[in-house]
Coordinates of C-alpha atoms and ligand atoms in Angstrom, one line a residue:
X6 CA 117.2 -115.7 152.5
X7 CA 114.0 -116.6 150.8
X8 CA 111.9 -114.2 148.8
X9 CA 108.1 -113.3 148.6
X10 CA 106.1 -111.6 146.2
X11 CA 102.2 -111.2 146.4
X12 CA 100.0 -109.3 144.2
X13 CA 96.3 -108.1 144.2
X14 CA 94.7 -105.7 141.9
X15 CA 93.0 -105.1 138.6
X16 CA 95.9 -106.6 136.5
X17 CA 96.9 -110.3 135.8
X18 CA 99.0 -111.2 138.6
X19 CA 101.5 -113.6 137.1
X20 CA 103.7 -111.1 135.1
X21 CA 104.0 -109.0 137.8
X22 CA 104.9 -111.9 140.4
X23 CA 107.2 -113.1 137.6
X24 CA 109.4 -109.8 137.4
X25 CA 109.2 -109.4 141.2
X26 CA 110.7 -112.7 141.6
X27 CA 113.6 -111.8 138.8
X28 CA 114.5 -109.0 140.8
X29 CA 114.9 -111.1 144.0
X30 CA 117.3 -113.3 142.1
X31 CA 120.5 -111.3 143.1
X32 CA 119.6 -112.8 146.8
X33 CA 120.3 -116.5 145.7
X34 CA 117.8 -119.2 145.6
X35 CA 117.6 -123.0 144.4
X36 CA 113.9 -123.1 143.5
X37 CA 110.7 -121.0 142.9
X38 CA 107.1 -121.1 142.7
X39 CA 103.7 -119.3 142.0
X40 CA 100.2 -119.6 142.7
X41 CA 97.4 -117.5 141.1
X42 CA 93.9 -117.4 141.8
X43 CA 91.3 -116.3 139.5
X44 CA 88.4 -115.8 142.0
X45 CA 87.4 -119.2 143.6
X46 CA 89.8 -121.1 141.2
X47 CA 93.3 -121.9 141.2
X48 CA 94.3 -120.2 137.8
X49 CA 98.0 -121.0 137.6
X50 CA 100.2 -123.1 139.8
X51 CA 103.9 -124.1 139.3
X52 CA 106.9 -125.1 141.4
X53 CA 110.4 -125.8 139.8
X54 CA 114.0 -126.2 140.8
X55 CA 116.6 -123.9 139.4
X56 CA 116.4 -120.5 137.9
X57 CA 113.3 -118.4 136.9
X58 CA 115.4 -117.2 133.9
X59 CA 115.5 -120.6 132.5
X60 CA 111.7 -120.8 132.8
X61 CA 110.6 -117.6 131.0
X62 CA 107.7 -119.2 129.3
X63 CA 105.9 -118.8 132.6
X64 CA 105.3 -115.2 132.2
X65 CA 103.7 -115.9 128.9
X66 CA 101.1 -118.2 130.1
X67 CA 97.5 -117.2 129.6
X68 CA 96.9 -116.6 133.3
X69 CA 94.2 -114.0 134.0
X70 CA 94.0 -114.3 137.8
X71 CA 94.5 -111.0 139.6
X72 CA 95.6 -112.4 142.9
X73 CA 98.6 -114.4 143.5
X74 CA 101.7 -115.2 145.8
X75 CA 105.2 -116.3 144.7
X76 CA 108.5 -117.4 146.4
X77 CA 112.2 -118.0 145.8
X78 CA 113.4 -120.7 148.2
X79 CA 116.9 -121.1 149.6
X80 CA 116.8 -124.4 151.1
X81 CA 116.8 -124.7 154.8
X82 CA 114.4 -127.2 156.4
X83 CA 114.5 -130.0 153.6
X84 CA 116.5 -130.5 150.5
X85 CA 116.4 -128.6 147.1
X86 CA 113.3 -130.4 145.4
X87 CA 110.1 -129.3 143.4
X88 CA 108.0 -130.8 146.4
X89 CA 110.0 -128.7 148.9
X90 CA 109.5 -125.4 146.9
X91 CA 106.9 -123.1 147.9
X92 CA 103.8 -122.3 147.9
X93 CA 102.8 -125.2 149.9
X94 CA 99.1 -126.0 150.3
X95 CA 96.7 -128.3 152.5
X96 CA 95.6 -131.4 151.1
X97 CA 92.5 -130.3 149.6
X98 CA 94.7 -127.4 147.6
X99 CA 92.5 -124.8 148.4
X100 CA 94.8 -122.8 150.7
X101 CA 98.3 -122.0 149.5
X102 CA 101.2 -120.5 151.7
X103 CA 104.7 -118.9 151.0
X104 CA 107.0 -118.3 154.0
X105 CA 110.2 -116.9 154.9
X106 CA 111.8 -118.0 158.3
X107 CA 112.2 -120.8 160.5
X108 CA 109.3 -122.6 162.4
X109 CA 111.2 -123.9 165.6
X110 CA 108.5 -126.2 166.7
X111 CA 107.6 -127.6 163.3
X112 CA 108.5 -131.4 164.2
X113 CA 106.1 -131.4 167.1
X114 CA 103.3 -129.6 165.2
X115 CA 103.9 -132.0 162.2
X116 CA 103.6 -134.9 164.6
X117 CA 100.4 -133.5 165.9
X118 CA 98.7 -132.7 162.5
X119 CA 99.8 -136.2 161.3
X120 CA 98.1 -137.8 164.2
X121 CA 95.0 -135.9 163.3
X122 CA 94.9 -137.2 159.7
X123 CA 97.0 -134.7 157.8
X124 CA 99.2 -135.9 155.1
X125 CA 102.5 -134.1 154.2
X126 CA 103.8 -133.6 150.9
X127 CA 107.2 -132.0 151.5
X128 CA 110.1 -131.9 154.2
X129 CA 109.6 -128.3 155.1
X130 CA 108.4 -126.6 158.2
X131 CA 106.5 -124.2 156.0
X132 CA 104.2 -127.0 155.2
X133 CA 102.9 -127.1 158.7
X134 CA 101.4 -123.6 158.4
X135 CA 99.2 -124.7 155.4
X136 CA 97.7 -127.6 157.4
X137 CA 97.5 -125.5 160.5
X138 CA 95.5 -122.7 158.6
X139 CA 93.2 -125.6 157.1
X140 CA 92.6 -127.0 160.5
X141 CA 91.5 -123.6 161.8
X142 CA 89.7 -122.5 158.6
X143 CA 86.1 -121.6 159.3
X144 CA 85.2 -119.3 156.4
X145 CA 87.8 -116.4 157.0
X146 CA 91.3 -116.8 155.9
X147 CA 92.7 -114.2 158.3
X148 CA 91.2 -115.7 161.3
X149 CA 92.6 -118.9 160.4
X150 CA 96.0 -117.6 159.8
X151 CA 95.7 -115.7 163.3
X152 CA 94.8 -119.0 165.1
X153 CA 97.6 -121.0 163.2
X154 CA 100.4 -118.5 164.0
X155 CA 99.5 -118.6 167.7
X156 CA 100.7 -122.2 167.5
X157 CA 103.8 -121.4 166.1
X158 CA 107.2 -120.9 167.6
X159 CA 110.0 -119.1 165.5
X160 CA 110.0 -116.6 162.7
X161 CA 108.0 -116.0 159.6
X162 CA 107.2 -113.7 157.1
X163 CA 104.0 -115.3 155.3
X164 CA 101.5 -114.7 152.6
X165 CA 98.5 -116.8 152.2
X166 CA 95.7 -117.1 149.7
X167 CA 92.7 -119.5 149.5
X168 CA 90.1 -120.3 147.0
X169 CA 87.6 -120.6 150.1
X170 CA 87.9 -117.0 150.9
X171 CA 89.1 -115.6 147.5
X172 CA 90.2 -112.1 146.3
X173 CA 92.4 -111.4 149.3
X174 CA 95.9 -112.0 150.4
X175 CA 96.8 -112.4 154.1
X176 CA 100.2 -111.6 155.3
X177 CA 101.8 -112.0 158.7
X178 CA 105.4 -111.2 160.0
X179 CA 107.3 -112.3 163.0
X180 CA 111.1 -111.1 162.7
X181 CA 111.1 -111.8 159.1
X182 CA 111.0 -108.7 156.8
X183 CA 107.7 -108.0 155.1
X184 CA 106.3 -104.8 153.4
X185 CA 103.4 -103.8 151.2
X186 CA 103.7 -101.6 148.2
X187 CA 100.8 -99.4 147.4
X188 CA 100.1 -98.2 144.0
X189 CA 96.7 -96.8 143.7
X190 CA 94.3 -99.6 144.2
X191 CA 96.8 -102.5 143.5
X192 CA 99.2 -103.9 146.5
X193 CA 102.1 -105.9 146.3
X194 CA 103.3 -107.9 149.3
X195 CA 107.1 -108.5 149.3
X196 CA 110.0 -109.4 151.7
X197 CA 112.4 -106.9 150.0
X198 CA 111.9 -103.5 148.3
X199 CA 113.5 -104.5 145.2
X200 CA 110.7 -106.9 144.3
X201 CA 108.4 -103.6 144.4
X202 CA 110.1 -100.4 143.5
X203 CA 109.8 -100.7 139.7
X204 CA 106.0 -100.6 140.2
X205 CA 105.7 -98.3 143.2
X206 CA 107.9 -96.5 145.7
X207 CA 105.3 -96.0 148.3
X208 CA 105.5 -98.8 151.1
X209 CA 104.5 -99.9 154.3
X210 CA 106.5 -102.0 156.6
X211 CA 104.9 -104.6 158.6
X212 CA 106.0 -104.9 162.2
X213 CA 106.2 -107.9 164.2
X214 CA 103.0 -109.5 165.3
X215 CA 101.1 -107.6 162.5
X216 CA 98.8 -109.2 160.0
X217 CA 97.8 -107.4 156.7
X218 CA 94.5 -108.3 154.7
X219 CA 94.8 -107.1 151.1
X220 CA 92.0 -106.8 148.6
X221 CA 91.9 -105.3 145.3
X222 CA 90.4 -102.1 146.7
X223 CA 92.2 -101.5 150.0
X224 CA 94.2 -103.0 152.9
X225 CA 94.1 -103.4 156.6
X226 CA 96.7 -104.1 159.1
X227 CA 95.9 -105.5 162.6
X228 CA 98.1 -106.3 165.7
X229 CA 97.9 -109.5 167.2
X230 CA 98.4 -108.8 171.0
X231 CA 97.9 -111.1 173.8
X232 CA 96.3 -113.8 171.5
X233 CA 93.4 -111.7 170.5
X234 CA 93.4 -109.6 167.1
X235 CA 92.9 -106.1 167.7
X236 CA 91.2 -103.7 165.5
X237 CA 93.0 -102.0 162.7
X238 CA 96.5 -100.4 163.2
X239 CA 95.8 -96.6 162.4
X240 CA 99.3 -95.3 162.9
X241 CA 101.0 -96.9 159.8
X242 CA 102.5 -94.5 157.6
X243 CA 103.3 -94.8 154.0
X244 CA 107.0 -94.3 153.2
X245 CA 108.6 -93.2 149.9
X246 CA 111.5 -95.3 149.1
X247 CA 114.2 -93.2 147.2
X248 CA 116.6 -95.9 146.5
X249 CA 117.3 -97.2 143.0
X250 CA 117.2 -100.8 142.4
X251 CA 120.8 -101.6 142.9
X252 CA 120.6 -99.8 146.3
X253 CA 117.2 -101.6 147.3
X254 CA 119.1 -105.0 146.6
X255 CA 121.6 -104.0 149.0
X256 CA 119.0 -103.1 151.8
X257 CA 120.3 -99.4 151.1
X258 CA 123.8 -100.2 151.8
X259 CA 126.7 -99.4 149.3
X260 CA 127.8 -102.8 149.2
X261 CA 126.7 -106.5 150.0
X262 CA 129.7 -106.8 152.3
X263 CA 128.2 -104.1 154.5
X264 CA 124.8 -105.3 154.5
X265 CA 126.2 -108.9 155.3
X266 CA 128.2 -107.6 158.0
X267 CA 125.0 -105.7 159.4
X268 CA 123.2 -109.0 159.5
X269 CA 125.6 -110.8 161.7
X270 CA 123.5 -110.5 164.8
X271 CA 120.5 -112.2 162.8
X272 CA 122.9 -114.8 161.7
X273 CA 123.8 -115.7 165.2
X274 CA 120.2 -115.7 166.1
X275 CA 119.2 -117.9 163.1
X276 CA 122.0 -120.3 163.9
X277 CA 120.7 -120.8 167.4
X278 CA 117.0 -120.9 166.8
X279 CA 115.2 -123.7 168.2
X280 CA 118.7 -125.4 169.1
X281 CA 118.7 -124.8 172.5
X282 CA 117.8 -126.8 175.4
X283 CA 118.0 -124.9 178.6
X284 CA 116.7 -127.6 180.9
X285 CA 119.1 -130.0 179.7
X286 CA 121.9 -127.4 179.4
X287 CA 122.6 -128.6 176.1
X288 CA 122.3 -127.8 172.4
X289 CA 119.8 -129.4 170.0
X290 CA 121.4 -130.5 166.8
X291 CA 119.0 -132.6 164.8
X292 CA 121.5 -133.1 162.1
X293 CA 123.5 -135.0 164.4
X294 CA 120.8 -137.4 165.9
X295 CA 121.4 -140.3 163.5
X296 CA 125.2 -140.5 164.6
X297 CA 124.7 -139.5 168.2
X298 CA 125.9 -142.9 169.6
X299 CA 128.8 -143.1 167.2
X300 CA 129.9 -139.6 168.4
X301 CA 130.0 -140.8 172.0
X302 CA 133.0 -143.2 170.9
X303 CA 134.9 -140.4 169.1
X304 CA 138.2 -139.3 170.8
X305 CA 139.9 -137.0 168.1
X306 CA 138.4 -134.9 165.5
X307 CA 140.1 -133.5 162.5
X308 CA 138.7 -130.3 161.0
X309 CA 139.1 -129.3 157.6
X310 CA 138.4 -126.1 155.7
X311 CA 139.8 -123.5 153.5
X312 CA 140.5 -119.7 153.9
X313 CA 138.0 -118.3 156.2
X314 CA 136.2 -121.3 156.9
X315 CA 139.8 -123.1 157.9
X316 CA 140.0 -120.1 160.5
X317 CA 136.6 -121.2 161.9
X318 CA 138.2 -124.6 162.3
X319 CA 141.0 -123.4 164.0
X320 CA 139.0 -121.5 166.6
X321 CA 136.8 -124.8 167.0
X322 CA 140.0 -126.6 167.8
X323 CA 140.6 -124.6 171.2
X324 CA 136.8 -124.9 171.9
X325 CA 136.8 -128.7 171.4
X326 CA 139.7 -129.4 173.4
X327 CA 138.9 -127.2 176.4
X328 CA 135.2 -127.6 176.8
X329 CA 134.2 -130.7 174.8
X330 CA 137.0 -132.8 176.1
X331 CA 138.1 -134.2 172.4
X332 CA 141.4 -133.8 170.9
X333 CA 141.2 -131.7 167.8
X334 CA 143.5 -130.5 164.9
X335 CA 142.7 -128.5 161.9
X336 CA 143.9 -128.8 158.4
X337 CA 143.6 -126.8 155.3
X338 CA 141.6 -128.8 152.4
X339 CA 144.5 -128.6 149.9
X340 CA 147.0 -130.2 152.3
X341 CA 145.0 -132.8 153.9
X342 CA 144.2 -134.2 150.6
X343 CA 147.8 -134.9 149.6
X344 CA 149.3 -135.6 152.9
X345 CA 149.5 -139.1 154.5
X346 CA 147.6 -138.9 157.9
X347 CA 147.5 -141.3 160.8
X348 CA 144.1 -141.5 161.8
X349 CA 142.5 -144.0 164.2
X350 CA 139.2 -145.2 163.9
X351 CA 137.9 -143.1 166.9
X352 CA 138.5 -140.1 164.8
X353 CA 135.8 -138.0 163.1
X354 CA 136.3 -135.6 160.1
X355 CA 134.5 -132.0 160.5
X356 CA 134.3 -130.1 157.2
X357 CA 133.5 -126.6 157.5
X358 CA 132.4 -124.6 154.4
X359 CA 129.8 -122.1 153.4
X360 CA 129.1 -123.2 149.9
X361 CA 129.7 -126.8 150.6
X362 CA 131.3 -126.8 147.2
X363 CA 135.0 -126.0 147.8
X364 CA 137.0 -128.5 145.6
X365 CA 139.8 -129.0 148.1
X366 CA 137.5 -129.4 151.0
X367 CA 135.3 -132.0 149.3
X368 CA 138.6 -133.8 148.2
X369 CA 139.6 -134.1 151.8
X370 CA 136.1 -135.3 152.8
X371 CA 136.4 -138.1 150.0
X372 CA 140.0 -139.0 151.1
X373 CA 138.6 -139.2 154.8
X374 CA 135.5 -141.3 153.7
X375 CA 137.8 -143.8 151.7
X376 CA 139.5 -144.4 155.0
X377 CA 136.1 -145.2 156.7
X378 CA 136.4 -142.3 159.0
X379 CA 133.1 -140.8 160.3
X380 CA 132.5 -137.5 158.5
X381 CA 130.4 -134.5 159.6
X382 CA 129.6 -131.3 157.7
X383 CA 129.3 -127.6 158.8
X384 CA 127.6 -126.0 155.7
X385 CA 125.2 -123.2 154.9
X386 CA 123.9 -124.5 151.5
X387 CA 121.4 -127.1 151.8
X388 CA 122.0 -130.0 149.4
X389 CA 125.3 -128.9 148.4
X390 CA 128.0 -131.7 147.6
X391 CA 129.3 -131.6 151.3
X392 CA 125.9 -131.7 152.8
X393 CA 125.0 -134.8 150.8
X394 CA 128.5 -136.6 151.2
X395 CA 128.9 -136.1 154.8
X396 CA 127.5 -138.7 157.1
X397 CA 125.8 -136.2 159.2
X398 CA 125.9 -132.3 159.7
X399 CA 124.5 -129.2 160.9
X400 CA 123.6 -126.4 158.6
X401 CA 124.7 -122.7 159.6
X402 CA 121.6 -121.2 158.2
X403 CA 123.3 -117.9 157.6
X404 CA 121.4 -117.0 154.4
X405 CA 123.0 -116.4 151.0
X406 CA 126.3 -114.5 151.1
X407 CA 126.7 -112.6 148.0
X408 CA 129.9 -110.5 148.6
X409 CA 133.0 -112.7 147.4
X410 CA 134.4 -112.1 151.2
X411 CA 133.2 -114.2 153.8
X412 CA 131.8 -112.3 156.7
X413 CA 128.3 -113.4 158.1
X414 CA 128.9 -116.9 157.0
X415 CA 132.1 -117.1 159.4
X416 CA 129.9 -115.8 162.3
X417 CA 127.4 -118.6 161.3
X418 CA 130.1 -121.2 161.3
X419 CA 131.5 -119.9 164.7
X420 CA 128.3 -119.8 166.4
X421 CA 127.4 -123.4 165.2
X422 CA 130.6 -124.8 166.2
X423 CA 130.2 -123.2 169.6
X424 CA 126.8 -125.3 169.8
X425 CA 128.5 -128.5 168.5
X426 CA 131.1 -127.9 171.4
X427 CA 128.4 -128.0 174.2
X428 CA 126.6 -130.9 172.3
X429 CA 129.9 -133.0 172.3
X430 CA 130.9 -131.7 175.7
X431 CA 127.6 -132.7 177.3
X432 CA 128.2 -136.4 175.7
X433 CA 131.5 -136.3 178.0
X434 CA 132.5 -134.3 181.0
X435 CA 130.9 -131.1 180.5
X436 CA 128.9 -130.3 183.6
X437 CA 125.3 -129.0 183.7
X438 CA 126.5 -125.6 185.3
X439 CA 129.3 -125.1 182.4
X440 CA 126.7 -126.3 179.6
X441 CA 124.1 -123.9 181.0
X442 CA 126.8 -120.9 181.2
X443 CA 127.8 -121.6 177.5
X444 CA 124.3 -121.7 176.3
X445 CA 123.2 -118.5 178.1
X446 CA 126.2 -116.9 176.8
X447 CA 125.6 -117.9 173.1
X448 CA 122.1 -116.7 173.5
X449 CA 123.2 -113.4 174.7
X450 CA 125.5 -112.9 171.4
X451 CA 123.0 -111.3 169.1
X452 CA 122.6 -108.4 171.4
X453 CA 126.2 -108.0 172.0
X454 CA 126.9 -108.2 168.3
X455 CA 124.5 -105.3 167.9
X456 CA 126.3 -103.3 170.3
X457 CA 129.5 -103.6 168.1
X458 CA 127.7 -102.6 165.0
X459 CA 126.3 -99.6 166.7
X460 CA 130.2 -98.5 166.8
X461 CA 130.4 -98.8 162.9
X462 CA 130.9 -94.9 162.4
X463 CA 133.6 -94.8 164.9
X464 CA 135.4 -97.9 163.2
X465 CA 135.1 -96.0 159.9
X466 CA 136.8 -93.1 161.0
X467 CA 139.7 -95.2 162.5
X468 CA 139.9 -97.3 159.3
X469 CA 140.0 -94.0 157.2
X470 CA 142.8 -92.7 159.4
X471 CA 144.8 -96.0 158.6
X472 CA 144.1 -96.5 155.3
X473 CA 147.1 -95.1 153.5
X474 CA 149.3 -97.6 155.2
X475 CA 150.6 -100.2 152.8
X476 CA 151.5 -103.1 155.5
X477 CA 149.4 -104.3 158.5
X478 CA 150.0 -106.8 161.1
X479 CA 147.4 -108.7 163.2
X480 CA 148.1 -110.5 166.5
X481 CA 146.0 -112.5 168.7
X482 CA 146.5 -115.4 171.1
X483 CA 144.6 -118.6 172.0
X484 CA 141.1 -118.5 170.6
X485 CA 141.9 -115.1 168.9
X486 CA 145.0 -116.2 167.0
X487 CA 142.9 -117.3 164.4
X488 CA 140.9 -114.1 164.2
X489 CA 144.3 -112.4 163.6
X490 CA 144.6 -114.7 160.7
X491 CA 141.0 -113.8 159.6
X492 CA 141.5 -110.1 160.3
X493 CA 144.7 -110.0 157.9
X494 CA 142.9 -112.2 155.3
X495 CA 139.9 -110.0 155.1
X496 CA 141.8 -106.8 154.7
X497 CA 144.2 -108.0 152.1
X498 CA 141.2 -109.5 150.2
X499 CA 139.1 -106.5 149.9
X500 CA 141.6 -103.6 150.1
X501 CA 144.6 -105.1 148.5
X502 CA 146.9 -104.0 151.3
X503 CA 149.5 -106.4 152.4
X504 CA 148.3 -107.9 155.9
X505 CA 149.7 -110.8 157.9
X506 CA 148.4 -112.5 161.0
X507 CA 150.3 -114.4 163.7
X508 CA 149.8 -115.5 167.0
X509 CA 151.1 -112.8 169.3
X510 CA 153.9 -115.0 170.8
X511 CA 155.2 -115.4 167.2
X512 CA 156.0 -111.8 166.7
X513 CA 159.5 -112.1 168.5
X514 CA 160.3 -115.3 166.2
X515 CA 160.6 -113.1 163.1
X516 CA 158.0 -110.6 162.2
X517 CA 159.1 -108.0 164.7
X518 CA 162.0 -107.3 162.0
X519 CA 159.2 -105.5 159.9
X520 CA 157.3 -103.5 162.7
X521 CA 158.2 -99.7 162.6
X522 CA 156.3 -96.6 162.3
X523 CA 155.0 -97.8 158.9
X524 CA 153.5 -101.2 159.7
X525 CA 150.4 -100.7 162.1
X526 CA 149.2 -103.6 164.3
X527 CA 145.9 -104.6 165.1
X528 CA 146.2 -106.4 168.3
X529 CA 143.0 -108.5 169.5
X530 CA 143.3 -108.4 173.2
X531 CA 140.2 -109.0 175.2
X532 CA 140.4 -109.5 178.7
X533 CA 140.9 -113.1 178.9
X534 CA 143.4 -115.5 180.0
X535 CA 146.1 -114.5 177.6
X536 CA 145.4 -110.6 178.0
X537 CA 148.7 -110.0 180.1
X538 CA 150.6 -111.7 177.3
X539 CA 149.1 -109.8 174.5
X540 CA 150.1 -106.6 176.6
X541 CA 153.7 -107.9 176.4
X542 CA 153.4 -108.1 172.6
X543 CA 152.0 -104.9 172.4
X544 CA 154.9 -103.3 174.2
X545 CA 157.1 -105.2 171.9
X546 CA 155.5 -103.4 168.8
X547 CA 155.3 -99.9 170.7
X548 CA 159.1 -100.3 171.4
X549 CA 159.5 -100.4 167.4
X550 CA 157.5 -97.3 167.1
X551 CA 154.5 -99.5 165.6
X552 CA 150.9 -98.0 165.8
X553 CA 148.5 -100.1 167.8
X554 CA 144.9 -100.5 167.1
X555 CA 143.5 -102.6 170.1
X556 CA 140.3 -104.8 170.0
X557 CA 139.5 -104.7 173.7
X558 CA 137.0 -105.5 176.4
X559 CA 134.5 -102.8 177.2
X560 CA 135.7 -101.3 180.4
X561 CA 139.4 -101.9 180.0
X562 CA 140.8 -98.1 180.4
X563 CA 144.3 -99.2 180.8
X564 CA 144.6 -100.4 177.1
X565 CA 144.1 -96.7 176.1
X566 CA 147.4 -95.7 177.7
X567 CA 149.4 -97.8 175.3
X568 CA 147.2 -98.2 172.1
X569 CA 146.8 -95.5 169.5
X570 CA 143.1 -96.4 168.9
X571 CA 140.9 -98.8 170.7
X572 CA 137.7 -100.4 169.5
X573 CA 135.7 -101.9 172.3
X574 CA 133.8 -105.3 172.5
X575 CA 131.4 -106.4 175.3
X576 CA 132.5 -109.2 177.6
X577 CA 131.8 -112.5 176.8
X578 CA 133.1 -116.2 177.7
X579 CA 136.6 -116.4 176.5
X580 CA 135.4 -119.2 173.9
X581 CA 133.1 -117.0 172.5
X582 CA 135.3 -113.9 172.0
X583 CA 136.0 -114.6 168.5
X584 CA 132.5 -114.3 167.5
X585 CA 132.5 -110.6 168.9
X586 CA 136.1 -109.7 168.0
X587 CA 136.1 -110.4 164.3
X588 CA 133.0 -108.1 163.9
X589 CA 135.0 -104.9 164.2
X590 CA 137.7 -106.3 162.0
X591 CA 135.1 -107.1 159.3
X592 CA 134.1 -103.5 159.5
X593 CA 137.6 -102.1 159.5
X594 CA 138.5 -104.1 156.3
X595 CA 135.4 -102.9 154.8
X596 CA 135.9 -99.3 155.5
X597 CA 139.4 -99.2 154.4
X598 CA 138.7 -100.8 151.2
X599 CA 135.7 -98.4 151.0
X600 CA 138.3 -95.3 151.4
X601 CA 140.4 -96.8 148.9
X602 CA 137.6 -97.0 146.4
X603 CA 137.9 -100.8 146.0
X604 CA 135.6 -103.1 144.1
X605 CA 134.6 -104.4 147.4
X606 CA 132.0 -107.0 146.7
X607 CA 134.0 -108.5 143.8
X608 CA 137.8 -108.2 144.6
X609 CA 140.2 -108.8 141.9
X610 CA 141.3 -112.2 141.1
X611 CA 139.1 -114.1 143.5
X612 CA 135.7 -116.1 143.1
X613 CA 132.9 -116.8 145.7
X614 CA 133.0 -120.5 145.4
X615 CA 136.3 -122.2 144.4
X616 CA 135.0 -125.3 142.8
X617 CA 138.3 -126.1 141.0
X618 CA 141.6 -127.2 142.5
Ligands
LIG724 C1 137.5 -115.4 152.4 C2 136.6 -116.2 151.8 C3 137.3 -117.4 151.5 C4 136.4 -118.7 151.7 C5 137.1 -120.2 151.1 C6 136.3 -121.4 151.7 O1 136.9 -114.0 152.8 O2 135.7 -116.2 151.4 O3 138.5 -117.8 152.0 O4 136.2 -118.9 153.0 O5 137.4 -119.9 149.7 O6 135.0 -121.1 150.8 P1 133.9 -122.1 151.6 O7 133.4 -121.7 152.9 O8 132.6 -121.9 150.6 O9 134.2 -123.6 151.7

């Protein structure tokens, strides 16, 4: 996601902030900004769109201030503009804030602040923080920050400076990483160790609800408990990071792919943050507000995506038809763009893409627009072509995905599409009880996803056991038929092993001819409405001496008698099982590829974003 760096010490802050941001470049960003103070004056301030490397002159500016904060932004709330870049400030431009995370109640807070006379200069949620700090400022920055964050719901890692209370940085954390680098009498605050480790390896992690005050001599960390700021936390230990730069960028994991798989529970949390309305048993999707009424008249949805994003469309097809009461079908971007389709005016096109720049998906979108069809986007990248060209849409908020193979973005897409199912369903026949049930189950998913990730070492053992096979089959039915396709795609993509996925029922229509002891089958068979059917398919494979790796629901002991290996996933609603069943498949592919020593983050012949036909 976004990156934060702050410096206070005896040296000029700007070059240190600049190189800190440079080391956060790998995370991806679309704009950046700096604010350096020299005592009670702003010594340097700039915000730009684009890359820091294009603005190298910044570090040569004659800035001497020794306190500063800087930020790389990866847009979530508000487009990619200079105004939306951080730091954000109050109207008097004497309080400056950089922030990572999402302020869920920013719209209510913004309205209230506007009614109190505050004027806003950006579309971001972060700017609310700057004005709230201003509102509560009575001479002491940390007190104002404490008061401001009491009003905020959501997640934040933030750093603030002020010319009215100079020579300090105040930082606070709630569910968004923040750490302090300690280097003698200079301190660096950062969201990521890679921004720090060329200057110091001694770090202290801030925990949730903690607030740190850094000066050029010392720092203190306090806990905000029950709305009161207690005295210093005394038990914070300095840790030594042993990682090299490359490991630090990957959060200590060997590859971005593994780091991103491990982020999947957070991705679900971010996708649903502020989007659940329990009282109305509904999803709040602000991005669809402008077409809310038009959507009521929609009876068909055509979903379009490519590769993994297409498989998200396939899962949504089942969700929409079963729960939203809308007829749905999916198409691949490269197919849709060249075929003749019959589409009535009560049809909407729904485009799913991580990058929002996939050429075939965009071509299909333009083709549909040409025909006057309502277009909706599900995209990860704010301001991407897809986001700009669709009539409305919902961002998946999965954060930058660096590994070529899409993992966490797929989870973000499925979660967003599940929320959309509730939204569309509640506009139609879905009962309050059913809406509530789905919403509650979606809210439980982050915890359930964590449970699966805790099995990663067991999955690694299974992956290594099977890594010498040259062919694999993946089967699943109904909601998980598309997960069979995704499992096979992920395995071939990162391990270069031949793998194919089919709906379980299709086995006997051809693929069985290839099943023998040399071709293991991964069977996705949660305890759902098609479980018995999956058991029959597994029997068919076993009868041909094929090995079975089953992805089954926790508590199913029966499956152990027939499968060679079992990976358990927790129970959830049938329509949500894909969000859980795909996690072990991501790990399985990763560990097979790792056992084979593949270039996992950059598989041969593939690009992250396919912007050409
Ligand atoms: C597979 C993968 C690709 C992408 C596809 C669409 O792991 O990454 O199949 O899913 O190229 O990309 P987006 O989602 O950017 O449109």
